[in-house]
CSV table of C-alpha atoms in Angstrom, one decimal:
chain,number,residue,atom,x,y,z
A,1,MET,CA,-53.6,31.8,-25.8
A,2,THR,CA,-54.3,29.0,-23.4
A,3,GLY,CA,-54.7,25.4,-24.3
A,4,PRO,CA,-55.5,22.0,-22.8
A,5,SER,CA,-53.5,20.3,-20.1
A,6,ILE,CA,-51.5,17.4,-21.4
A,7,GLY,CA,-50.6,14.0,-20.0
A,8,VAL,CA,-48.3,11.6,-21.9
A,9,LEU,CA,-48.6,7.9,-22.0
A,10,GLY,CA,-45.5,6.3,-23.6
A,11,ILE,CA,-42.4,8.0,-24.8
A,12,ASP,CA,-40.9,5.0,-26.7
A,13,HIS,CA,-40.8,6.9,-30.1
A,14,GLY,CA,-38.9,10.2,-30.6
A,15,HIS,CA,-42.0,11.7,-32.3
A,16,ILE,CA,-43.2,12.6,-28.9
A,17,PHE,CA,-40.9,15.6,-28.9
A,18,GLY,CA,-42.5,17.1,-31.9
A,19,MET,CA,-46.0,16.3,-30.7
A,20,LEU,CA,-45.4,18.1,-27.5
A,21,SER,CA,-43.4,21.0,-28.7
A,22,HIS,CA,-46.0,22.1,-31.3
A,23,LEU,CA,-48.8,22.0,-28.7
A,24,LEU,CA,-46.8,23.7,-26.0
A,25,ALA,CA,-45.9,26.5,-28.4
A,26,ARG,CA,-49.6,27.1,-28.8
A,27,GLY,CA,-50.4,27.5,-25.1
A,28,ALA,CA,-51.0,23.9,-23.9
A,29,THR,CA,-49.6,22.8,-20.5
A,30,PHE,CA,-47.6,19.6,-20.0
A,31,LYS,CA,-48.7,18.2,-16.6
A,32,ALA,CA,-47.4,14.6,-16.2
A,33,TRP,CA,-46.1,11.6,-18.0
A,34,TRP,CA,-45.8,7.8,-17.7
A,35,THR,CA,-44.1,5.2,-19.8
A,36,HIS,CA,-43.9,1.4,-19.5
A,37,GLY,CA,-40.4,0.4,-18.5
A,38,PRO,CA,-37.3,2.0,-19.9
A,39,ALA,CA,-37.4,4.0,-23.1
A,40,VAL,CA,-34.4,5.0,-25.2
A,41,THR,CA,-35.8,8.5,-25.3
A,42,GLU,CA,-36.0,8.9,-21.6
A,43,PRO,CA,-32.6,10.7,-20.9
A,44,LYS,CA,-33.4,13.3,-23.5
A,45,PHE,CA,-37.0,13.5,-22.4
A,46,ARG,CA,-36.1,14.2,-18.8
A,47,GLU,CA,-33.5,16.8,-19.9
A,48,THR,CA,-36.1,18.5,-22.2
A,49,TYR,CA,-38.9,18.6,-19.6
A,50,PRO,CA,-37.1,18.6,-16.2
A,51,GLY,CA,-40.0,20.0,-14.2
A,52,VAL,CA,-42.7,17.6,-15.4
A,53,PRO,CA,-43.2,14.6,-13.1
A,54,ARG,CA,-43.2,10.9,-14.2
A,55,THR,CA,-46.1,9.2,-12.5
A,56,VAL,CA,-45.7,5.7,-11.0
A,57,THR,CA,-48.8,4.4,-12.8
A,58,LYS,CA,-50.7,5.4,-15.9
A,59,GLN,CA,-53.9,5.5,-13.8
A,60,ALA,CA,-52.7,8.6,-12.0
A,61,ILE,CA,-52.9,10.4,-15.4
A,62,LEU,CA,-56.1,8.8,-16.5
A,63,ASP,CA,-57.8,9.7,-13.2
A,64,ASP,CA,-56.6,13.3,-13.2
A,65,PRO,CA,-59.6,15.5,-14.0
A,66,GLY,CA,-57.3,18.4,-14.8
A,67,ILE,CA,-55.8,16.6,-17.8
A,68,ASP,CA,-57.7,17.1,-21.1
A,69,LEU,CA,-55.5,15.6,-23.8
A,70,ILE,CA,-53.5,12.5,-23.8
A,71,LEU,CA,-50.5,12.2,-26.1
A,72,ILE,CA,-49.3,8.6,-26.9
A,73,ALA,CA,-46.0,7.6,-28.3
A,74,ALA,CA,-45.7,4.1,-26.8
A,75,VAL,CA,-44.7,1.0,-28.7
A,76,PRO,CA,-47.1,0.9,-31.7
A,77,ALA,CA,-48.8,-2.4,-30.6
A,78,ASP,CA,-49.7,-0.8,-27.2
A,79,ARG,CA,-51.1,2.5,-28.5
A,80,ALA,CA,-54.7,1.4,-29.2
A,81,ALA,CA,-55.3,0.0,-25.7
A,82,LEU,CA,-53.9,3.2,-24.1
A,83,ALA,CA,-56.0,5.4,-26.4
A,84,ALA,CA,-59.2,3.5,-25.6
A,85,GLU,CA,-58.5,3.7,-21.9
A,86,ALA,CA,-57.9,7.5,-22.2
A,87,MET,CA,-61.1,8.0,-24.1
A,88,ARG,CA,-63.1,6.0,-21.6
A,89,HIS,CA,-61.7,8.3,-18.9
A,90,GLY,CA,-63.0,11.4,-20.7
A,91,LYS,CA,-59.8,12.4,-22.4
A,92,ASP,CA,-59.2,13.4,-26.0
A,93,VAL,CA,-56.2,11.6,-27.7
A,94,MET,CA,-53.5,12.5,-30.1
A,95,THR,CA,-51.4,9.4,-30.9
A,96,ASP,CA,-48.2,8.9,-32.9
A,97,LYS,CA,-48.6,6.9,-36.1
A,98,PRO,CA,-49.5,4.1,-36.5
A,99,GLY,CA,-52.5,4.6,-34.2
A,100,CYS,CA,-53.0,0.8,-34.1
A,101,THR,CA,-51.4,-2.4,-35.6
A,102,THR,CA,-54.3,-4.8,-36.1
A,103,LEU,CA,-57.9,-4.7,-37.4
A,104,GLU,CA,-59.1,-5.9,-34.0
A,105,GLN,CA,-57.5,-2.9,-32.3
A,106,LEU,CA,-59.0,-0.6,-34.9
A,107,GLU,CA,-62.5,-2.0,-34.3
A,108,ALA,CA,-62.1,-1.5,-30.6
A,109,LEU,CA,-61.0,2.1,-31.1
A,110,GLN,CA,-63.9,2.9,-33.5
A,111,ARG,CA,-66.3,1.5,-31.0
A,112,THR,CA,-64.8,3.4,-28.1
A,113,GLN,CA,-64.6,6.7,-30.0
A,114,TYR,CA,-68.3,6.3,-31.0
A,115,GLU,CA,-69.4,5.5,-27.5
A,116,THR,CA,-67.4,8.2,-25.7
A,117,GLY,CA,-67.5,11.0,-28.3
A,118,ARG,CA,-63.9,11.8,-27.6
A,119,ILE,CA,-61.4,12.9,-30.3
A,120,TRP,CA,-59.0,10.2,-31.5
A,121,SER,CA,-56.4,11.9,-33.7
A,122,VAL,CA,-53.3,10.4,-35.3
A,123,ASN,CA,-50.4,12.8,-35.8
A,124,PHE,CA,-49.4,11.9,-39.4
A,125,SER,CA,-46.3,14.1,-39.1
A,126,GLU,CA,-45.1,13.7,-42.7
A,127,ARG,CA,-48.1,15.9,-43.5
A,128,PHE,CA,-48.9,17.8,-40.3
A,129,GLN,CA,-45.3,18.7,-39.4
A,130,VAL,CA,-44.0,19.7,-42.8
A,131,PRO,CA,-44.6,23.3,-43.8
A,132,ALA,CA,-44.1,22.5,-47.5
A,133,VAL,CA,-47.0,20.0,-47.4
A,134,ALA,CA,-49.2,22.5,-45.6
A,135,ARG,CA,-48.4,25.0,-48.5
A,136,ALA,CA,-49.3,22.3,-51.0
A,137,GLU,CA,-52.6,21.8,-49.3
A,138,GLU,CA,-53.3,25.5,-49.8
A,139,LEU,CA,-52.2,25.5,-53.5
A,140,VAL,CA,-54.4,22.5,-54.2
A,141,ALA,CA,-57.4,24.1,-52.5
A,142,GLU,CA,-56.8,27.2,-54.6
A,143,GLY,CA,-56.8,25.1,-57.8
A,144,ALA,CA,-53.2,25.8,-58.7
A,145,ILE,CA,-52.8,22.4,-60.4
A,146,GLY,CA,-56.4,21.5,-61.1
A,147,ARG,CA,-57.8,18.3,-59.7
A,148,VAL,CA,-55.2,15.9,-58.3
A,149,VAL,CA,-55.3,12.6,-60.2
A,150,GLN,CA,-52.2,10.9,-58.7
A,151,VAL,CA,-50.1,11.1,-55.6
A,152,VAL,CA,-46.7,9.5,-55.3
A,153,THR,CA,-45.0,9.6,-52.0
A,154,LEU,CA,-41.5,8.3,-51.2
A,155,ALA,CA,-40.4,7.8,-47.6
A,156,PRO,CA,-36.8,6.6,-47.2
A,157,HIS,CA,-35.3,6.3,-43.7
A,158,LYS,CA,-31.8,5.7,-42.3
A,159,GLN,CA,-31.5,2.5,-40.3
A,160,ASN,CA,-29.3,3.8,-37.5
A,161,LEU,CA,-29.6,0.4,-35.9
A,162,SER,CA,-27.4,1.2,-32.9
A,163,THR,CA,-30.1,3.6,-31.6
A,164,ARG,CA,-33.1,1.3,-32.2
A,165,PRO,CA,-34.7,-0.5,-29.3
A,166,PRO,CA,-35.6,-4.2,-29.7
A,167,TRP,CA,-39.2,-3.6,-30.6
A,168,TYR,CA,-38.2,-2.0,-33.9
A,169,PHE,CA,-37.3,-5.4,-35.2
A,170,GLU,CA,-40.4,-7.3,-33.8
A,171,ARG,CA,-43.1,-7.5,-36.4
A,172,ALA,CA,-45.9,-7.9,-33.8
A,173,ARG,CA,-44.7,-4.9,-31.9
A,174,TYR,CA,-44.2,-2.3,-34.7
A,175,GLY,CA,-46.9,-3.6,-37.0
A,176,GLY,CA,-44.9,-4.0,-40.3
A,177,ILE,CA,-43.5,-1.3,-42.5
A,178,LEU,CA,-46.7,-0.5,-44.4
A,179,THR,CA,-48.7,-0.3,-41.2
A,180,ASP,CA,-46.1,1.9,-39.6
A,181,ILE,CA,-44.4,4.2,-42.1
A,182,GLY,CA,-46.9,3.5,-44.8
A,183,SER,CA,-49.8,5.0,-42.8
A,184,HIS,CA,-48.2,8.4,-43.3
A,185,GLN,CA,-48.2,7.9,-47.0
A,186,ILE,CA,-51.8,6.6,-47.2
A,187,ASP,CA,-52.9,9.6,-45.3
A,188,GLN,CA,-51.5,11.8,-48.0
A,189,VAL,CA,-53.0,9.8,-50.8
A,190,LEU,CA,-56.5,10.0,-49.3
A,191,TYR,CA,-56.2,13.7,-48.4
A,192,PHE,CA,-54.8,15.0,-51.7
A,193,THR,CA,-57.2,12.9,-53.9
A,194,GLY,CA,-60.1,14.2,-51.7
A,195,SER,CA,-61.1,10.6,-50.8
A,196,SER,CA,-62.3,8.8,-47.8
A,197,GLU,CA,-61.7,5.3,-49.1
A,198,ALA,CA,-59.5,3.4,-51.5
A,199,ARG,CA,-58.9,0.0,-53.1
A,200,ILE,CA,-55.5,-1.6,-52.6
A,201,LEU,CA,-54.3,-2.7,-56.0
A,202,HIS,CA,-50.9,-4.0,-55.0
A,203,ALA,CA,-48.8,-4.3,-51.8
A,204,HIS,CA,-45.3,-5.8,-51.2
A,205,VAL,CA,-42.9,-5.9,-48.3
A,206,GLU,CA,-39.5,-7.5,-47.8
A,207,ASN,CA,-36.4,-7.8,-45.6
A,208,THR,CA,-33.5,-7.3,-48.1
A,209,THR,CA,-30.5,-6.5,-45.8
A,210,ARG,CA,-31.1,-7.8,-42.3
A,211,PRO,CA,-31.6,-11.6,-42.2
A,212,GLU,CA,-30.4,-11.5,-38.6
A,213,TYR,CA,-33.7,-9.7,-37.8
A,214,PRO,CA,-36.4,-11.9,-39.3
A,215,GLY,CA,-39.2,-9.6,-38.2
A,216,PHE,CA,-37.6,-6.5,-39.7
A,217,GLN,CA,-38.9,-5.1,-43.1
A,218,ASP,CA,-36.7,-2.7,-44.9
A,219,TYR,CA,-38.8,-2.1,-48.0
A,220,GLY,CA,-42.4,-1.8,-48.8
A,221,GLU,CA,-44.6,-0.4,-51.6
A,222,ALA,CA,-48.3,-0.2,-52.4
A,223,SER,CA,-50.6,1.1,-55.1
A,224,LEU,CA,-54.1,2.4,-54.3
A,225,ALA,CA,-57.1,3.5,-56.3
A,226,THR,CA,-59.4,6.1,-54.7
A,227,PRO,CA,-62.6,7.6,-56.1
A,228,GLY,CA,-60.6,10.8,-56.8
A,229,GLY,CA,-57.4,9.4,-58.2
A,230,HIS,CA,-54.5,7.0,-57.8
A,231,GLY,CA,-51.6,6.7,-55.3
A,232,PHE,CA,-48.3,4.9,-55.2
A,233,ILE,CA,-46.2,4.8,-52.0
A,234,ARG,CA,-42.7,3.5,-51.3
A,235,VAL,CA,-41.2,3.2,-47.8
A,236,ASP,CA,-37.7,1.9,-47.0
A,237,TRP,CA,-34.8,1.9,-44.7
A,238,PHE,CA,-32.1,2.5,-47.4
A,239,THR,CA,-31.2,6.2,-46.9
A,240,PRO,CA,-27.4,6.4,-47.3
A,241,ASP,CA,-25.2,8.0,-44.6
A,242,GLY,CA,-24.1,10.8,-47.0
A,243,LEU,CA,-27.5,12.4,-46.7
A,244,PRO,CA,-27.4,15.2,-44.0
A,245,THR,CA,-30.7,14.1,-42.4
A,246,TRP,CA,-32.6,11.0,-41.5
A,247,GLY,CA,-34.5,10.6,-44.8
A,248,ASP,CA,-35.2,12.1,-48.2
A,249,GLY,CA,-39.0,12.3,-48.1
A,250,ARG,CA,-40.6,13.4,-51.3
A,251,LEU,CA,-44.2,14.1,-52.4
A,252,PHE,CA,-45.3,14.3,-56.0
A,253,LEU,CA,-48.8,15.6,-56.9
A,254,LEU,CA,-50.0,15.2,-60.5
A,255,GLY,CA,-52.9,17.5,-61.3
A,256,THR,CA,-55.0,18.1,-64.4
A,257,GLU,CA,-53.4,21.5,-64.8
A,258,GLY,CA,-50.0,21.2,-63.2
A,259,THR,CA,-47.7,19.4,-60.8
A,260,ILE,CA,-46.2,19.9,-57.4
A,261,GLU,CA,-43.0,18.2,-56.1
A,262,ILE,CA,-42.0,18.6,-52.5
A,263,ARG,CA,-38.5,17.8,-51.1
A,264,LYS,CA,-39.5,17.7,-47.4
A,265,TYR,CA,-36.3,17.2,-45.4
A,266,THR,CA,-33.4,18.1,-47.7
A,267,ASP,CA,-32.7,18.9,-51.4
A,268,ILE,CA,-29.8,16.8,-52.6
A,269,GLY,CA,-26.8,18.1,-54.5
A,270,GLN,CA,-27.1,21.5,-52.8
A,271,PRO,CA,-26.5,23.1,-49.4
A,272,HIS,CA,-28.9,21.4,-47.0
A,273,ARG,CA,-32.3,23.0,-47.0
A,274,THR,CA,-35.8,21.8,-46.0
A,275,ASP,CA,-39.3,22.3,-47.2
A,276,THR,CA,-38.7,23.0,-50.9
A,277,LEU,CA,-41.8,23.0,-53.1
A,278,TYR,CA,-41.6,23.0,-56.9
A,279,LEU,CA,-44.8,24.2,-58.7
A,280,VAL,CA,-45.4,24.0,-62.5
A,281,ASN,CA,-48.7,24.9,-64.1
A,282,ARG,CA,-50.0,26.9,-67.0
A,283,THR,CA,-48.4,30.1,-65.9
A,284,GLU,CA,-45.7,29.2,-63.4
A,285,ASN,CA,-42.5,27.3,-63.2
A,286,THR,CA,-41.2,28.1,-59.7
A,287,ARG,CA,-39.4,26.9,-56.6
A,288,ILE,CA,-41.1,28.0,-53.3
A,289,ASP,CA,-39.2,28.0,-50.0
A,290,CYS,CA,-41.7,26.9,-47.4
A,291,ALA,CA,-39.4,26.6,-44.4
A,292,GLY,CA,-40.8,28.1,-41.3
A,293,GLY,CA,-44.3,28.2,-42.7
A,294,PRO,CA,-47.5,27.6,-40.7
A,295,LEU,CA,-48.6,24.1,-39.5
A,296,PRO,CA,-52.3,24.4,-39.1
A,297,TYR,CA,-53.0,20.9,-37.8
A,298,PHE,CA,-52.1,21.8,-34.2
A,299,ASP,CA,-54.1,25.0,-34.1
A,300,ARG,CA,-57.1,23.1,-35.5
A,301,LEU,CA,-56.8,20.3,-33.1
A,302,LEU,CA,-56.8,22.7,-30.2
A,303,ALA,CA,-59.9,24.3,-31.6
A,304,ASP,CA,-61.5,20.9,-32.0
A,305,ILE,CA,-60.9,20.1,-28.4
A,306,ARG,CA,-62.4,23.4,-27.3
A,307,ASP,CA,-65.3,23.5,-29.8
A,308,ARG,CA,-66.0,19.7,-30.2
A,309,SER,CA,-65.5,20.1,-34.0
A,310,GLU,CA,-63.5,18.2,-36.6
A,311,THR,CA,-61.4,20.8,-38.4
A,312,ALA,CA,-58.0,19.1,-38.0
A,313,MET,CA,-59.4,16.0,-39.8
A,314,PRO,CA,-62.7,14.3,-40.0
A,315,GLN,CA,-62.9,11.6,-37.3
A,316,THR,CA,-63.4,9.0,-40.0
A,317,HIS,CA,-60.1,9.8,-41.7
A,318,PRO,CA,-57.6,8.2,-39.3
A,319,PHE,CA,-59.8,5.2,-39.1
A,320,ALA,CA,-59.8,4.9,-42.9
A,321,VAL,CA,-56.0,5.4,-43.1
A,322,MET,CA,-55.2,2.8,-40.5
A,323,GLU,CA,-57.6,0.2,-42.0
A,324,LEU,CA,-56.0,0.6,-45.4
A,325,ALA,CA,-52.4,0.5,-44.0
A,326,ILE,CA,-53.2,-2.7,-42.0
A,327,ARG,CA,-54.9,-4.4,-45.0
A,328,ALA,CA,-52.1,-3.4,-47.3
A,329,GLN,CA,-49.6,-5.0,-44.8
A,330,GLU,CA,-51.7,-8.2,-44.6
A,331,LEU,CA,-52.0,-8.4,-48.4
A,332,ALA,CA,-48.2,-7.9,-48.8
A,333,GLU,CA,-47.4,-10.6,-46.3
A,334,ARG,CA,-49.8,-13.1,-47.9
A,335,GLY,CA,-47.7,-12.6,-51.1
């Protein structure tokens, strides 16, 4: 299978490796990359993709008619402008989350996408790159737990401060913890309640442990009500060093006829294993090992690029997610 030719604008976040690897495994071609200034990922990036040239300017990638898809993992505050430029140059875009950090950026992206007809997709990797969540999508669609009435998603992270570049601690650059990490969680709330909108009932952020970094936020939470149900999200930087991975992400789905619990990245108190799904309903009480399962987002995105369709996600979805994440952040900071 052949896929689009890819150019990369910005490698500041390590998510670029997953974004690229999943597309290359499906037949895409990586043609060139550019990033603004030094990036902590650059040594590993050059080692991983030694034959792919770094262009002197981003314009060289934007003007290349042979590049179809732009991947963006720049500093979060810079992603929207890069995406808009790419769309105006006739490129489709997959960006790391958050896709933008302000409502003004979001409005400009919506206008650009409407005017150009290009695809603007945000890789919400806590759903799209987790086989257990993909399996949960199938089970919910099959009616395994009835109608989902509540989604609870927990997203703890390790701080690993020695590996973080300065922008991680600058509120204006990373967008705030609910805009950044929280966008993953809001994506899941909307998706699993079958909703395209939500009301923000409560939002809170704080810096509990790092007063030396006044722009840093190590804890955030929010509650949402959607037409289909309710959601609670918690994001934090408190994962202890004893955990064998970067975070103990969990997803809980409460349905009218059952429940699903997912331990995404590890299952504590046992030998390290990923992608564990627990299903309880009227006839089952089971643990399902989902490791190595399919990740349909990437195949669907490639089909959308080819067919000009919206199977990976409706184009309105990432706009709705980012608006809610940014508004939750603003509400939390107003107190």
